[in-house]
Every structure is written in structure tokens, then in C-alpha cells.
GROMACS .gro file of C-alpha atoms in nm:
model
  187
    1UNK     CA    1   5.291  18.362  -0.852
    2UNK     CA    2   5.653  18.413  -0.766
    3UNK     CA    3   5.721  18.034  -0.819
    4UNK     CA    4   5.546  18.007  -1.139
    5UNK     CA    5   5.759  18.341  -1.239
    6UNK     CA    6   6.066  18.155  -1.119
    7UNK     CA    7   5.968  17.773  -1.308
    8UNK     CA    8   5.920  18.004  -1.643
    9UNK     CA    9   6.234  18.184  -1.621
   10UNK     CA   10   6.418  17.857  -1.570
   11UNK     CA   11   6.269  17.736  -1.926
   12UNK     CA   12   6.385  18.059  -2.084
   13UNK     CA   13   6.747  18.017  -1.905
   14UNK     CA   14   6.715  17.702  -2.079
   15UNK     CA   15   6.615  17.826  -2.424
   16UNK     CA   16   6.820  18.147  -2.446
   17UNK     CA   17   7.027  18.192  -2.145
   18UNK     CA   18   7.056  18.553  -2.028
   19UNK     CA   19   6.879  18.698  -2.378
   20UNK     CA   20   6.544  18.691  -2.275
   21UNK     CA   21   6.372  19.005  -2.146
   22UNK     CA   22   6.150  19.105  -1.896
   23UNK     CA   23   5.887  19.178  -2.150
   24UNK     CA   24   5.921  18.836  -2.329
   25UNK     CA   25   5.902  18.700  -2.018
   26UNK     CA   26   5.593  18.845  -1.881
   27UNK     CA   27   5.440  18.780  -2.263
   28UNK     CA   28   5.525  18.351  -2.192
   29UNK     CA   29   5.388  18.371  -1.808
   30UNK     CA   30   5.006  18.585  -1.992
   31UNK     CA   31   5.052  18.894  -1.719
   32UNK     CA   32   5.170  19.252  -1.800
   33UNK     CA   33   5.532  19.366  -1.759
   34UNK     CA   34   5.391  19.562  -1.496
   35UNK     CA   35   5.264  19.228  -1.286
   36UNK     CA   36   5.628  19.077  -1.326
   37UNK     CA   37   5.741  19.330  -1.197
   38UNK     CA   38   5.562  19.405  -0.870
   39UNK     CA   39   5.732  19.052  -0.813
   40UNK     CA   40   6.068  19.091  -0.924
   41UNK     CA   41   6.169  19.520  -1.005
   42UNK     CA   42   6.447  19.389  -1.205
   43UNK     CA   43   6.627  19.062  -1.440
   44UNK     CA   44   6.928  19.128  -1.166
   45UNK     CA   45   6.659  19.059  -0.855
   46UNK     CA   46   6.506  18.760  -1.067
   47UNK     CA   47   6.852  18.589  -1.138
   48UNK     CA   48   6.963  18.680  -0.762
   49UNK     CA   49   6.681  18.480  -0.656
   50UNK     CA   50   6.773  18.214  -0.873
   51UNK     CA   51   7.079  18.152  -0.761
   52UNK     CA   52   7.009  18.152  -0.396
   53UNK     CA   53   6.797  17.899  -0.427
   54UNK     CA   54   7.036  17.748  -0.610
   55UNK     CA   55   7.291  17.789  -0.339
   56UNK     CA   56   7.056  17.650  -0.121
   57UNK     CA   57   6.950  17.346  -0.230
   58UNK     CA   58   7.324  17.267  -0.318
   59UNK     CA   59   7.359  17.290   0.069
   60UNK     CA   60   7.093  17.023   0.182
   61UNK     CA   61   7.204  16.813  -0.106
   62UNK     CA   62   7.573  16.798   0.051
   63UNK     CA   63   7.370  16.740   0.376
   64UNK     CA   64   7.181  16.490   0.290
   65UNK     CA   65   7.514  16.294   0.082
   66UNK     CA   66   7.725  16.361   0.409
   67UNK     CA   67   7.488  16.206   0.627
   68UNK     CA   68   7.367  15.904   0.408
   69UNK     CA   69   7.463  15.557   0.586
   70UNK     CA   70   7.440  15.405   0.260
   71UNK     CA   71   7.789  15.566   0.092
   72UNK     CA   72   8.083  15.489   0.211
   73UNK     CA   73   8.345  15.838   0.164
   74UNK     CA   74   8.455  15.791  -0.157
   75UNK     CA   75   8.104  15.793  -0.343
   76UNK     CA   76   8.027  16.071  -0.075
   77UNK     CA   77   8.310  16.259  -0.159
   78UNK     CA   78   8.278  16.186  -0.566
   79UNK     CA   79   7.888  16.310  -0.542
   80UNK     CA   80   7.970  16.620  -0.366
   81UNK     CA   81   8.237  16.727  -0.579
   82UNK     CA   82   7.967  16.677  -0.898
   83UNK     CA   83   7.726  16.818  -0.743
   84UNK     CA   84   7.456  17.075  -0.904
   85UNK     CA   85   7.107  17.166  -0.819
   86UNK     CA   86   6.837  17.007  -0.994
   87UNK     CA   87   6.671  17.205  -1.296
   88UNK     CA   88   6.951  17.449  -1.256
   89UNK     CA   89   6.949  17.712  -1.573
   90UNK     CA   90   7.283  17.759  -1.567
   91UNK     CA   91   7.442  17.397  -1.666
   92UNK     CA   92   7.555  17.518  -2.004
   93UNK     CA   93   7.889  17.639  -1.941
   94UNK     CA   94   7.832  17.890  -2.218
   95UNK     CA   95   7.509  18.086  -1.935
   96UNK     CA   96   7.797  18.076  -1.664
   97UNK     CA   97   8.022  18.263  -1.852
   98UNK     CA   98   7.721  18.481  -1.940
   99UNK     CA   99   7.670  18.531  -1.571
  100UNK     CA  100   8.010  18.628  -1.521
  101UNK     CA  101   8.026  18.857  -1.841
  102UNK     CA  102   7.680  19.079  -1.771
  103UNK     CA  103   7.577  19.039  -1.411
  104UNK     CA  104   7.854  19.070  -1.216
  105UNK     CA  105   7.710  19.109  -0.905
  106UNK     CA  106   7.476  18.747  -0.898
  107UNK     CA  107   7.845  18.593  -1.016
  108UNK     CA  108   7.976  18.721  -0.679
  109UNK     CA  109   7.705  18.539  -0.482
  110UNK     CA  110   7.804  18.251  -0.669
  111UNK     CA  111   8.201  18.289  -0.698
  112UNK     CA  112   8.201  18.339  -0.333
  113UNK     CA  113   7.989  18.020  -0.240
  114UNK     CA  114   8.233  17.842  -0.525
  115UNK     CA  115   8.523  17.964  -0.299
  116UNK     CA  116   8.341  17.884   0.091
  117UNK     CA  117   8.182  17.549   0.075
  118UNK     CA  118   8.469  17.328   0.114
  119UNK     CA  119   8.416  17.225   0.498
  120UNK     CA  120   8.266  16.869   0.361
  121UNK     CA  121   8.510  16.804   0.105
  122UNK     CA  122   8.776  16.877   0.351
  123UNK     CA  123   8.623  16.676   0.629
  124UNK     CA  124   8.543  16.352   0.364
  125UNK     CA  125   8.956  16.413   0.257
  126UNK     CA  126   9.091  16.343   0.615
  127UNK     CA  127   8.864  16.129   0.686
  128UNK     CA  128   8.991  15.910   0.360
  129UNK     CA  129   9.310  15.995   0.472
  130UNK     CA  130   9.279  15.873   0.824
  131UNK     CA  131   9.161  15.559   0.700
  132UNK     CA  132   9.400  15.473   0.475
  133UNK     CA  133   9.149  15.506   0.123
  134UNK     CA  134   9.334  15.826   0.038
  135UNK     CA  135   9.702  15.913   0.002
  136UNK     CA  136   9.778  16.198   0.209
  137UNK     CA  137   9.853  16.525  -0.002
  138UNK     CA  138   9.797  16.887   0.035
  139UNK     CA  139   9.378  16.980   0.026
  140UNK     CA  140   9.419  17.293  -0.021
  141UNK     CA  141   9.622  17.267  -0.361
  142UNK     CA  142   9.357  17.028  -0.441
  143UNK     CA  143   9.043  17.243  -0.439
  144UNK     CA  144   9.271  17.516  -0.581
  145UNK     CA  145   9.294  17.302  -0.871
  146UNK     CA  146   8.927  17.225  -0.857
  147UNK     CA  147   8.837  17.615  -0.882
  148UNK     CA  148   9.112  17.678  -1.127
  149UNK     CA  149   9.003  17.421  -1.403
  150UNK     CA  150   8.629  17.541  -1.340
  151UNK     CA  151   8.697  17.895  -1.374
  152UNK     CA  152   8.935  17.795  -1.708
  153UNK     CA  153   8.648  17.580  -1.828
  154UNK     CA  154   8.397  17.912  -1.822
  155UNK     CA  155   8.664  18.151  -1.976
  156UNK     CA  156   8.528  18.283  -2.296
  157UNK     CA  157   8.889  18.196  -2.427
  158UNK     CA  158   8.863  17.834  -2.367
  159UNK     CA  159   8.778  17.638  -2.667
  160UNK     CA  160   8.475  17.496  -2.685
  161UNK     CA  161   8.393  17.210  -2.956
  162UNK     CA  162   8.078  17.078  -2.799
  163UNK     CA  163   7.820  17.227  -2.604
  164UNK     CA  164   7.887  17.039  -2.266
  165UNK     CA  165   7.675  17.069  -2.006
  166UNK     CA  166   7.816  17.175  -1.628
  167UNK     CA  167   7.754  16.795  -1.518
  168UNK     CA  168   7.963  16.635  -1.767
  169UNK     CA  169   8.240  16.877  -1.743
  170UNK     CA  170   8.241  16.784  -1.331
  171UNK     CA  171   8.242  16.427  -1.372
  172UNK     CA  172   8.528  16.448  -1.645
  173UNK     CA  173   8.742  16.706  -1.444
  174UNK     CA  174   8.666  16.526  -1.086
  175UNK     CA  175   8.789  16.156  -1.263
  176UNK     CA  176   9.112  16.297  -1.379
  177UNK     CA  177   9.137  16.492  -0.975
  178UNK     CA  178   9.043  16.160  -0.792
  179UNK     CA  179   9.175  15.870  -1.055
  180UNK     CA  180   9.477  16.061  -1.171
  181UNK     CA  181   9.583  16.015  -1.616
  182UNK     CA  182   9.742  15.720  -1.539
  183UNK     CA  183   9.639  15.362  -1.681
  184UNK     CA  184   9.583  15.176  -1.362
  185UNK     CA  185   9.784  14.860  -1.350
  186UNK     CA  186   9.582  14.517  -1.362
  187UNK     CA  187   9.663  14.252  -1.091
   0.00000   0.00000   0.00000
């Protein structure tokens, strides 16, 4: 029951972000309010959940791109810096900022795994910089940056013209960190 509670919430992170209720919820999954919550006492538990399982599949998918034979560190390094959980609700930019905004407490789980998973993307650097595929520089400035223009992207002052999803914001943002502004010279 708790899975099929979790896969329905997902669609309704999808549909309305944080404005759906407990109550609407239990109405989409047929049980009473009082069923949901015997499984979840509270929207803060529910979205908790969410994002640890979030946090956790983000982990073995890092795992699985660091150890894959078949990437050399570049790609390796390109995928993990894009990387997002499958069916994760909150790939609007617009739900992360929701997160922030009105449950501060799940955006500390996930500000603080934001701000501790770097020991593969600084392991893939030296190694690109021991082997000549990456100019040295300074990693720590780098994922500075990295957090800085993903925090920027989900403040509610940032202007938004499109409704861009998490993914394409990555891949935009990691081009311009890894391939520079630059028009690369032919020859």
C-alpha cells in the first residue's frame, strides 16, 4: 500500500506540485483519509519519504556511472553532473522552489545532500586532470559555481519565460561549466 500511496503522490507532484491535499489524495488512491494516514501521519512524512528515495537512487545511479567500463571520464563525469532520479516529482524548477518555500525541513535533506555528494565528481576531476583530458583549475570553485547557478535557477526572483524542466536546466548549465561560452576554434 505504501508504494501505491507513494506512485499516486508522484502523479499529483506532477499535476499540481505541493497543492494537493491529503484528502484529495486519499479521494485519487479510493481509501479514507484515515487509511492514508495510518501510512503516512502527515504531507511533511510523505514528501520526506519521497525524497529519500530520491536521494537514494541518485546514489546507485552515480554508482553504477562510476563503475561502468563502457564510459570513459568525461561522459562519466557529464552524466553525473545531470543526473536526477527517474520519475522524480520535483523536475519542474517551479516544485523545487515550492519545496524550499513551504517545507523547509524536506529542503534540508535535500540542500544538504546538494552540498555532500561531491566525492565522485571530485575523484572523475583529478582523474581528468591526471590524465591530461582536463585543465587543472580549482574544484572547489567549480562545484561552488555548480550550487550557486542551481540555487539562482530555483530563486522565486529568477525570471522564468518557459517552464523548464530540472533536466534541461542541468544539461544547459553543465555545457556552459564543462565547454566554456567560447566558439571552439575549427582545425
Amino acid at each position: 500500500m505504501k508504494e501505491k500511496i507513494l506512485d499516486r503522490s508522484r502523479r499529483e507532484f506532477e499535476r499540481k506540485g505541493f497543492r494537493f491535499t491529503m484528502g484529495e489524495l486519499a479521494r485519487r488512491l479510493g481509501v479514507s483519509t484515515k487509511t492514508l494516514y495510518e501510512y503516512y501521519p502527515s504531507k511533511d512524512e510523505l514528501i520526506s519519504d519521497i525524497l529519500n528515495q530520491a536521494i537514494y537512487e541518485l546514489k546507485v545511479k552515480e554508482k553504477e556511472i562510476l563503475g561502468d567500463p563502457s564510459l570513459d571520464n568525461l561522459e562519466k563525469l557529464k552524466k553525473c553532473l545531470i543526473l536526477i532520479p527517474a520519475n522524480f516529482q520535483f523536475t519542474q524548477l517551479s516544485h523545487l522552489e515550492e519545496l524550499q518555500r513551504y517545507y523547509p525541513k524536506q529542503w534540508e535533506i535535500l540542500d544538504e545532500f546538494i552540498n555532500e555528494q561531491w566525492e565522485g565528481i571530485i575523484s572523475l576531476i583529478n582523474e581528468g586532470i591526471s590524465t591530461g583530458k582536463i585543465r587543472p583549475f580549482n574544484s572547489i570553485i567549480f562545484i561552488d559555481i555548480y550550487i550557486g547557478g542551481l540555487y539562482r535557477l530555483l530563486d522565486h526572483s529568477f525570471p522564468k519565460e518557459n517552464n523548464t524542466t530540472l533536466l534541461e536546466t542541468l544539461k544547459e548549465m553543465v555545457d556552459i561549466l564543462l565547454q566554456g561560452i567560447l566558439k571552439q576554434e575549427e582545425g
